[in-house]
Short mmCIF file of N, CA and C in Angstrom, two decimals:
data_model
loop_
_atom_site.label_atom_id
_atom_site.label_comp_id
_atom_site.label_asym_id
_atom_site.label_seq_id
_atom_site.Cartn_x
_atom_site.Cartn_y
_atom_site.Cartn_z
N MET E 1 74.70 137.28 18.16
CA MET E 1 73.87 136.21 17.55
C MET E 1 72.92 136.92 16.55
N ASP E 2 72.75 136.30 15.43
CA ASP E 2 71.96 136.94 14.35
C ASP E 2 70.48 136.72 14.74
N GLU E 3 69.70 137.86 14.62
CA GLU E 3 68.32 137.83 15.11
C GLU E 3 67.40 137.39 13.94
N ARG E 4 67.88 137.40 12.76
CA ARG E 4 66.95 137.12 11.62
C ARG E 4 66.67 135.56 11.60
N TYR E 5 65.50 135.26 11.03
CA TYR E 5 65.06 133.88 10.88
C TYR E 5 65.36 133.40 9.49
N PHE E 6 66.02 132.21 9.41
CA PHE E 6 66.28 131.64 8.10
C PHE E 6 65.66 130.20 8.12
N PRO E 7 64.71 129.89 7.17
CA PRO E 7 64.18 128.53 7.07
C PRO E 7 65.24 127.56 6.67
N GLN E 8 65.04 126.29 7.17
CA GLN E 8 66.07 125.29 6.80
C GLN E 8 66.03 125.01 5.35
N GLN E 9 67.18 124.96 4.77
CA GLN E 9 67.41 124.77 3.31
C GLN E 9 67.69 123.31 3.03
N SER E 10 67.35 122.89 1.84
CA SER E 10 67.72 121.55 1.36
C SER E 10 69.17 121.48 1.08
N SER E 11 69.86 120.51 1.72
CA SER E 11 71.31 120.40 1.48
C SER E 11 71.62 120.06 0.01
N LEU E 12 70.82 119.27 -0.60
CA LEU E 12 71.10 118.96 -2.01
C LEU E 12 70.89 120.18 -2.93
N SER E 13 69.90 120.98 -2.72
CA SER E 13 69.63 122.14 -3.52
C SER E 13 70.73 123.18 -3.30
N VAL E 14 71.07 123.43 -2.06
CA VAL E 14 72.12 124.40 -1.77
C VAL E 14 73.51 123.92 -2.34
N GLY E 15 73.74 122.59 -2.23
CA GLY E 15 75.00 122.06 -2.73
C GLY E 15 75.12 122.19 -4.21
N LEU E 16 74.05 121.80 -4.95
CA LEU E 16 74.12 121.94 -6.40
C LEU E 16 74.22 123.33 -6.93
N ARG E 17 73.65 124.29 -6.18
CA ARG E 17 73.74 125.74 -6.58
C ARG E 17 74.93 126.38 -5.99
N ARG E 18 75.66 125.70 -5.09
CA ARG E 18 76.88 126.29 -4.44
C ARG E 18 76.57 127.55 -3.71
N ARG E 19 75.56 127.49 -2.89
CA ARG E 19 75.13 128.71 -2.14
C ARG E 19 75.30 128.50 -0.62
N CYS E 20 75.09 129.57 0.11
CA CYS E 20 75.22 129.55 1.56
C CYS E 20 74.22 128.54 2.13
N PRO E 21 74.68 127.67 3.06
CA PRO E 21 73.72 126.74 3.69
C PRO E 21 72.65 127.34 4.58
N ARG E 22 72.83 128.54 5.06
CA ARG E 22 71.85 129.17 5.93
C ARG E 22 70.77 129.89 5.16
N CYS E 23 71.23 130.80 4.20
CA CYS E 23 70.19 131.62 3.50
C CYS E 23 69.94 131.25 2.09
N ALA E 24 70.85 130.40 1.52
CA ALA E 24 70.72 129.95 0.16
C ALA E 24 70.80 131.09 -0.91
N GLN E 25 71.31 132.21 -0.49
CA GLN E 25 71.44 133.35 -1.45
C GLN E 25 72.86 133.68 -1.75
N GLY E 26 73.74 133.81 -0.78
CA GLY E 26 75.13 134.15 -1.00
C GLY E 26 75.93 133.01 -1.57
N ARG E 27 76.99 133.34 -2.30
CA ARG E 27 77.89 132.39 -2.91
C ARG E 27 78.74 131.73 -1.81
N LEU E 28 78.92 130.40 -1.94
CA LEU E 28 79.79 129.66 -0.97
C LEU E 28 81.22 129.78 -1.32
N TYR E 29 81.57 129.85 -2.56
CA TYR E 29 82.93 129.88 -3.05
C TYR E 29 83.30 131.28 -3.58
N GLN E 30 84.55 131.63 -3.30
CA GLN E 30 85.08 132.94 -3.84
C GLN E 30 85.82 132.60 -5.18
N SER E 31 86.32 131.34 -5.31
CA SER E 31 86.90 130.92 -6.56
C SER E 31 86.56 129.38 -6.68
N TYR E 32 87.25 128.68 -7.57
CA TYR E 32 86.89 127.37 -7.89
C TYR E 32 86.55 126.46 -6.72
N LEU E 33 87.47 126.22 -5.79
CA LEU E 33 87.17 125.44 -4.60
C LEU E 33 87.52 126.23 -3.32
N LYS E 34 87.82 127.49 -3.42
CA LYS E 34 88.20 128.29 -2.20
C LYS E 34 86.88 128.83 -1.61
N VAL E 35 86.61 128.38 -0.41
CA VAL E 35 85.43 128.79 0.32
C VAL E 35 85.58 130.25 0.78
N ALA E 36 84.59 131.02 0.58
CA ALA E 36 84.59 132.47 0.95
C ALA E 36 84.73 132.58 2.49
N GLU E 37 85.16 133.77 2.92
CA GLU E 37 85.26 134.03 4.37
C GLU E 37 83.92 134.07 5.06
N GLN E 38 82.97 134.67 4.42
CA GLN E 38 81.63 134.74 4.97
C GLN E 38 80.62 134.94 3.87
N CYS E 39 79.39 134.71 4.17
CA CYS E 39 78.32 134.82 3.21
C CYS E 39 78.06 136.36 2.93
N GLU E 40 77.99 136.65 1.62
CA GLU E 40 77.76 138.07 1.30
C GLU E 40 76.35 138.52 1.54
N SER E 41 75.40 137.59 1.72
CA SER E 41 74.08 137.95 1.92
C SER E 41 73.67 137.99 3.45
N CYS E 42 73.94 136.90 4.16
CA CYS E 42 73.53 136.84 5.56
C CYS E 42 74.63 136.97 6.52
N GLY E 43 75.84 136.95 6.04
CA GLY E 43 77.07 137.18 6.95
C GLY E 43 77.52 135.94 7.75
N LEU E 44 77.01 134.76 7.41
CA LEU E 44 77.46 133.56 8.04
C LEU E 44 78.94 133.32 7.89
N ASN E 45 79.63 133.09 8.98
CA ASN E 45 81.08 132.89 8.97
C ASN E 45 81.39 131.52 8.48
N PHE E 46 82.17 131.43 7.39
CA PHE E 46 82.62 130.11 6.84
C PHE E 46 84.02 129.67 7.32
N SER E 47 84.60 130.36 8.31
CA SER E 47 85.96 130.09 8.70
C SER E 47 86.10 128.72 9.28
N GLU E 48 85.12 128.19 9.94
CA GLU E 48 85.18 126.90 10.55
C GLU E 48 84.78 125.72 9.60
N VAL E 49 84.39 126.08 8.40
CA VAL E 49 83.96 125.06 7.45
C VAL E 49 85.16 124.24 6.99
N ASP E 50 85.10 122.98 7.10
CA ASP E 50 86.20 122.09 6.52
C ASP E 50 85.58 120.78 6.11
N SER E 51 85.56 120.57 4.84
CA SER E 51 85.04 119.28 4.27
C SER E 51 86.16 118.22 4.22
N GLY E 52 87.40 118.59 4.45
CA GLY E 52 88.46 117.65 4.50
C GLY E 52 88.60 116.94 3.13
N ASP E 53 88.95 115.64 3.17
CA ASP E 53 89.15 114.86 1.98
C ASP E 53 87.94 114.12 1.54
N GLY E 54 86.87 114.23 2.26
CA GLY E 54 85.61 113.57 1.99
C GLY E 54 85.14 113.69 0.51
N PRO E 55 84.98 114.94 0.01
CA PRO E 55 84.51 115.07 -1.34
C PRO E 55 85.44 114.45 -2.36
N ALA E 56 86.76 114.57 -2.25
CA ALA E 56 87.69 113.96 -3.21
C ALA E 56 87.59 112.40 -3.16
N VAL E 57 87.45 111.83 -2.01
CA VAL E 57 87.36 110.33 -1.92
C VAL E 57 86.08 109.89 -2.61
N PHE E 58 84.98 110.56 -2.33
CA PHE E 58 83.69 110.06 -2.91
C PHE E 58 83.71 110.29 -4.45
N ILE E 59 84.29 111.37 -4.86
CA ILE E 59 84.30 111.68 -6.32
C ILE E 59 85.22 110.68 -7.04
N ILE E 60 86.37 110.32 -6.44
CA ILE E 60 87.23 109.31 -7.07
C ILE E 60 86.45 107.96 -7.18
N LEU E 61 85.71 107.57 -6.17
CA LEU E 61 85.01 106.36 -6.25
C LEU E 61 83.90 106.41 -7.30
N ILE E 62 83.14 107.48 -7.31
CA ILE E 62 82.06 107.66 -8.24
C ILE E 62 82.54 107.75 -9.68
N ALA E 63 83.54 108.63 -9.90
CA ALA E 63 84.08 108.77 -11.29
C ALA E 63 84.78 107.53 -11.69
N GLY E 64 85.48 106.88 -10.82
CA GLY E 64 86.16 105.63 -11.25
C GLY E 64 85.13 104.54 -11.60
N PHE E 65 84.09 104.44 -10.87
CA PHE E 65 83.06 103.49 -11.22
C PHE E 65 82.49 103.76 -12.60
N LEU E 66 82.14 105.04 -12.84
CA LEU E 66 81.50 105.37 -14.12
C LEU E 66 82.48 105.20 -15.32
N ILE E 67 83.78 105.62 -15.16
CA ILE E 67 84.70 105.54 -16.22
C ILE E 67 85.12 104.10 -16.49
N VAL E 68 85.44 103.33 -15.50
CA VAL E 68 85.83 101.94 -15.73
C VAL E 68 84.67 101.13 -16.26
N GLY E 69 83.48 101.33 -15.70
CA GLY E 69 82.29 100.70 -16.18
C GLY E 69 81.98 101.00 -17.66
N GLY E 70 82.12 102.30 -17.99
CA GLY E 70 81.87 102.75 -19.32
C GLY E 70 82.91 102.18 -20.32
N ALA E 71 84.14 102.14 -19.89
CA ALA E 71 85.24 101.64 -20.71
C ALA E 71 85.05 100.13 -21.00
N LEU E 72 84.62 99.40 -19.97
CA LEU E 72 84.36 97.97 -20.18
C LEU E 72 83.17 97.72 -21.14
N ILE E 73 82.19 98.47 -20.92
CA ILE E 73 80.92 98.31 -21.83
C ILE E 73 81.27 98.63 -23.26
N VAL E 74 82.03 99.72 -23.47
CA VAL E 74 82.44 100.16 -24.81
C VAL E 74 83.34 99.08 -25.42
N GLU E 75 84.25 98.60 -24.66
CA GLU E 75 85.20 97.62 -25.16
C GLU E 75 84.52 96.31 -25.57
N VAL E 76 83.61 95.84 -24.73
CA VAL E 76 82.91 94.62 -25.00
C VAL E 76 82.03 94.72 -26.21
N ASN E 77 81.25 95.88 -26.33
CA ASN E 77 80.27 96.02 -27.40
C ASN E 77 80.89 96.54 -28.72
N TYR E 78 81.90 97.37 -28.70
CA TYR E 78 82.33 98.00 -29.89
C TYR E 78 83.78 97.70 -30.28
N GLN E 79 84.60 97.36 -29.32
CA GLN E 79 86.04 97.09 -29.49
C GLN E 79 86.73 98.12 -30.36
N PRO E 80 86.72 99.40 -29.93
CA PRO E 80 87.38 100.47 -30.70
C PRO E 80 88.92 100.37 -30.56
N ALA E 81 89.63 101.20 -31.37
CA ALA E 81 91.04 101.24 -31.24
C ALA E 81 91.47 101.83 -29.88
N TYR E 82 92.64 101.56 -29.46
CA TYR E 82 93.16 101.98 -28.13
C TYR E 82 93.21 103.49 -28.01
N TRP E 83 93.47 104.23 -29.11
CA TRP E 83 93.56 105.62 -29.06
C TRP E 83 92.17 106.28 -28.76
N VAL E 84 91.10 105.56 -29.18
CA VAL E 84 89.71 106.01 -28.94
C VAL E 84 89.46 105.89 -27.43
N HIS E 85 89.89 104.84 -26.85
CA HIS E 85 89.76 104.68 -25.36
C HIS E 85 90.59 105.79 -24.68
N ALA E 86 91.75 106.01 -25.17
CA ALA E 86 92.65 106.98 -24.48
C ALA E 86 92.03 108.39 -24.54
N VAL E 87 91.55 108.74 -25.67
CA VAL E 87 90.93 110.13 -25.84
C VAL E 87 89.65 110.23 -25.06
N LEU E 88 88.74 109.22 -25.21
CA LEU E 88 87.48 109.17 -24.59
C LEU E 88 87.53 109.21 -23.07
N TRP E 89 88.24 108.21 -22.55
CA TRP E 89 88.28 107.98 -21.07
C TRP E 89 89.29 108.89 -20.37
N GLY E 90 90.30 109.23 -21.11
CA GLY E 90 91.31 110.21 -20.51
C GLY E 90 90.69 111.58 -20.26
N SER E 91 89.98 112.04 -21.31
CA SER E 91 89.36 113.40 -21.12
C SER E 91 88.21 113.31 -20.12
N LEU E 92 87.46 112.21 -20.09
CA LEU E 92 86.33 112.11 -19.15
C LEU E 92 86.91 111.94 -17.75
N GLY E 93 88.10 111.26 -17.64
CA GLY E 93 88.69 111.12 -16.34
C GLY E 93 89.19 112.44 -15.72
N ILE E 94 89.45 113.42 -16.63
CA ILE E 94 89.83 114.76 -16.13
C ILE E 94 88.61 115.59 -15.88
N LEU E 95 87.71 115.67 -16.79
CA LEU E 95 86.54 116.54 -16.75
C LEU E 95 85.51 116.15 -15.69
N LEU E 96 85.24 114.87 -15.52
CA LEU E 96 84.16 114.42 -14.62
C LEU E 96 84.49 114.82 -13.16
N PRO E 97 85.65 114.48 -12.65
CA PRO E 97 85.94 114.91 -11.29
C PRO E 97 85.97 116.44 -11.10
N LEU E 98 86.46 117.17 -12.10
CA LEU E 98 86.48 118.64 -11.99
C LEU E 98 85.09 119.19 -11.98
N MET E 99 84.17 118.57 -12.65
CA MET E 99 82.79 119.11 -12.70
C MET E 99 82.06 118.69 -11.41
N LEU E 100 82.33 117.51 -10.85
CA LEU E 100 81.58 116.99 -9.74
C LEU E 100 82.11 117.53 -8.38
N LEU E 101 83.34 117.91 -8.29
CA LEU E 101 83.91 118.25 -6.99
C LEU E 101 83.28 119.49 -6.35
N PRO E 102 83.14 120.64 -7.01
CA PRO E 102 82.49 121.81 -6.39
C PRO E 102 81.09 121.58 -5.77
N PRO E 103 80.11 120.98 -6.53
CA PRO E 103 78.86 120.79 -5.93
C PRO E 103 78.84 119.76 -4.80
N PHE E 104 79.73 118.77 -4.94
CA PHE E 104 79.72 117.72 -3.84
C PHE E 104 80.40 118.30 -2.62
N LYS E 105 81.45 119.15 -2.76
CA LYS E 105 81.99 119.74 -1.57
C LYS E 105 81.01 120.71 -0.93
N ALA E 106 80.26 121.45 -1.74
CA ALA E 106 79.21 122.32 -1.16
C ALA E 106 78.11 121.54 -0.46
N TRP E 107 77.78 120.41 -1.06
CA TRP E 107 76.75 119.60 -0.37
C TRP E 107 77.27 119.08 1.00
N LEU E 108 78.54 118.69 1.11
CA LEU E 108 79.00 118.16 2.38
C LEU E 108 79.12 119.35 3.36
N ILE E 109 79.41 120.55 2.92
CA ILE E 109 79.49 121.73 3.85
C ILE E 109 78.07 121.98 4.29
N ALA E 110 77.05 121.89 3.42
CA ALA E 110 75.66 122.13 3.76
C ALA E 110 75.20 121.07 4.75
N GLN E 111 75.62 119.84 4.61
CA GLN E 111 75.31 118.75 5.58
C GLN E 111 75.96 119.08 6.94
N GLN E 112 77.22 119.58 6.97
CA GLN E 112 77.79 119.98 8.26
C GLN E 112 76.97 121.02 8.99
N PHE E 113 76.53 122.01 8.18
CA PHE E 113 75.75 123.12 8.79
C PHE E 113 74.41 122.62 9.29
N LYS E 114 73.76 121.76 8.50
CA LYS E 114 72.42 121.22 8.78
C LYS E 114 72.47 120.44 10.07
N HIS E 115 73.57 119.59 10.24
CA HIS E 115 73.64 118.70 11.43
C HIS E 115 74.50 119.29 12.55
N LYS E 116 74.86 120.58 12.40
CA LYS E 116 75.65 121.28 13.36
C LYS E 116 76.94 120.50 13.77
N ALA E 117 77.58 119.95 12.77
CA ALA E 117 78.87 119.18 12.99
C ALA E 117 80.01 120.08 13.39
N ARG E 118 80.70 119.74 14.36
CA ARG E 118 81.83 120.47 14.89
C ARG E 118 83.02 119.58 15.07
N GLU E 119 84.22 120.16 15.10
CA GLU E 119 85.46 119.38 15.38
C GLU E 119 85.33 118.79 16.83
N GLY E 120 85.79 117.51 16.89
CA GLY E 120 85.71 116.78 18.09
C GLY E 120 86.57 117.44 19.23
N ARG E 121 86.11 117.53 20.38
CA ARG E 121 86.77 118.19 21.53
C ARG E 121 86.71 117.27 22.75
N PHE E 122 87.69 117.39 23.60
CA PHE E 122 87.75 116.65 24.82
C PHE E 122 87.06 117.42 25.95
#
């Protein structure tokens, strides 16, 4: 058991910075969405961390709402050519989820750590 004291971190702050949920110093990811084996600063083991499909589902809903809503507003107010819609919303449909997924996954992992969530057992 680790003897050091770590003050409780804000899940939102840790998630946005993609840091360790215990010490807020070490990096959570070793690559784009690949969670590191352990924290490089405090040594917290990340092997049991599993956010599942939660981040992807929430990002699909959030990005879909923003993109479809934006497309409808632009169409009603400006009525641009179809190629403008394709370029604007197609590129936003690719970039927005790619930008939102890492911090949202890190936030859910921080929430798991904060609430001591574990896999269900009988």
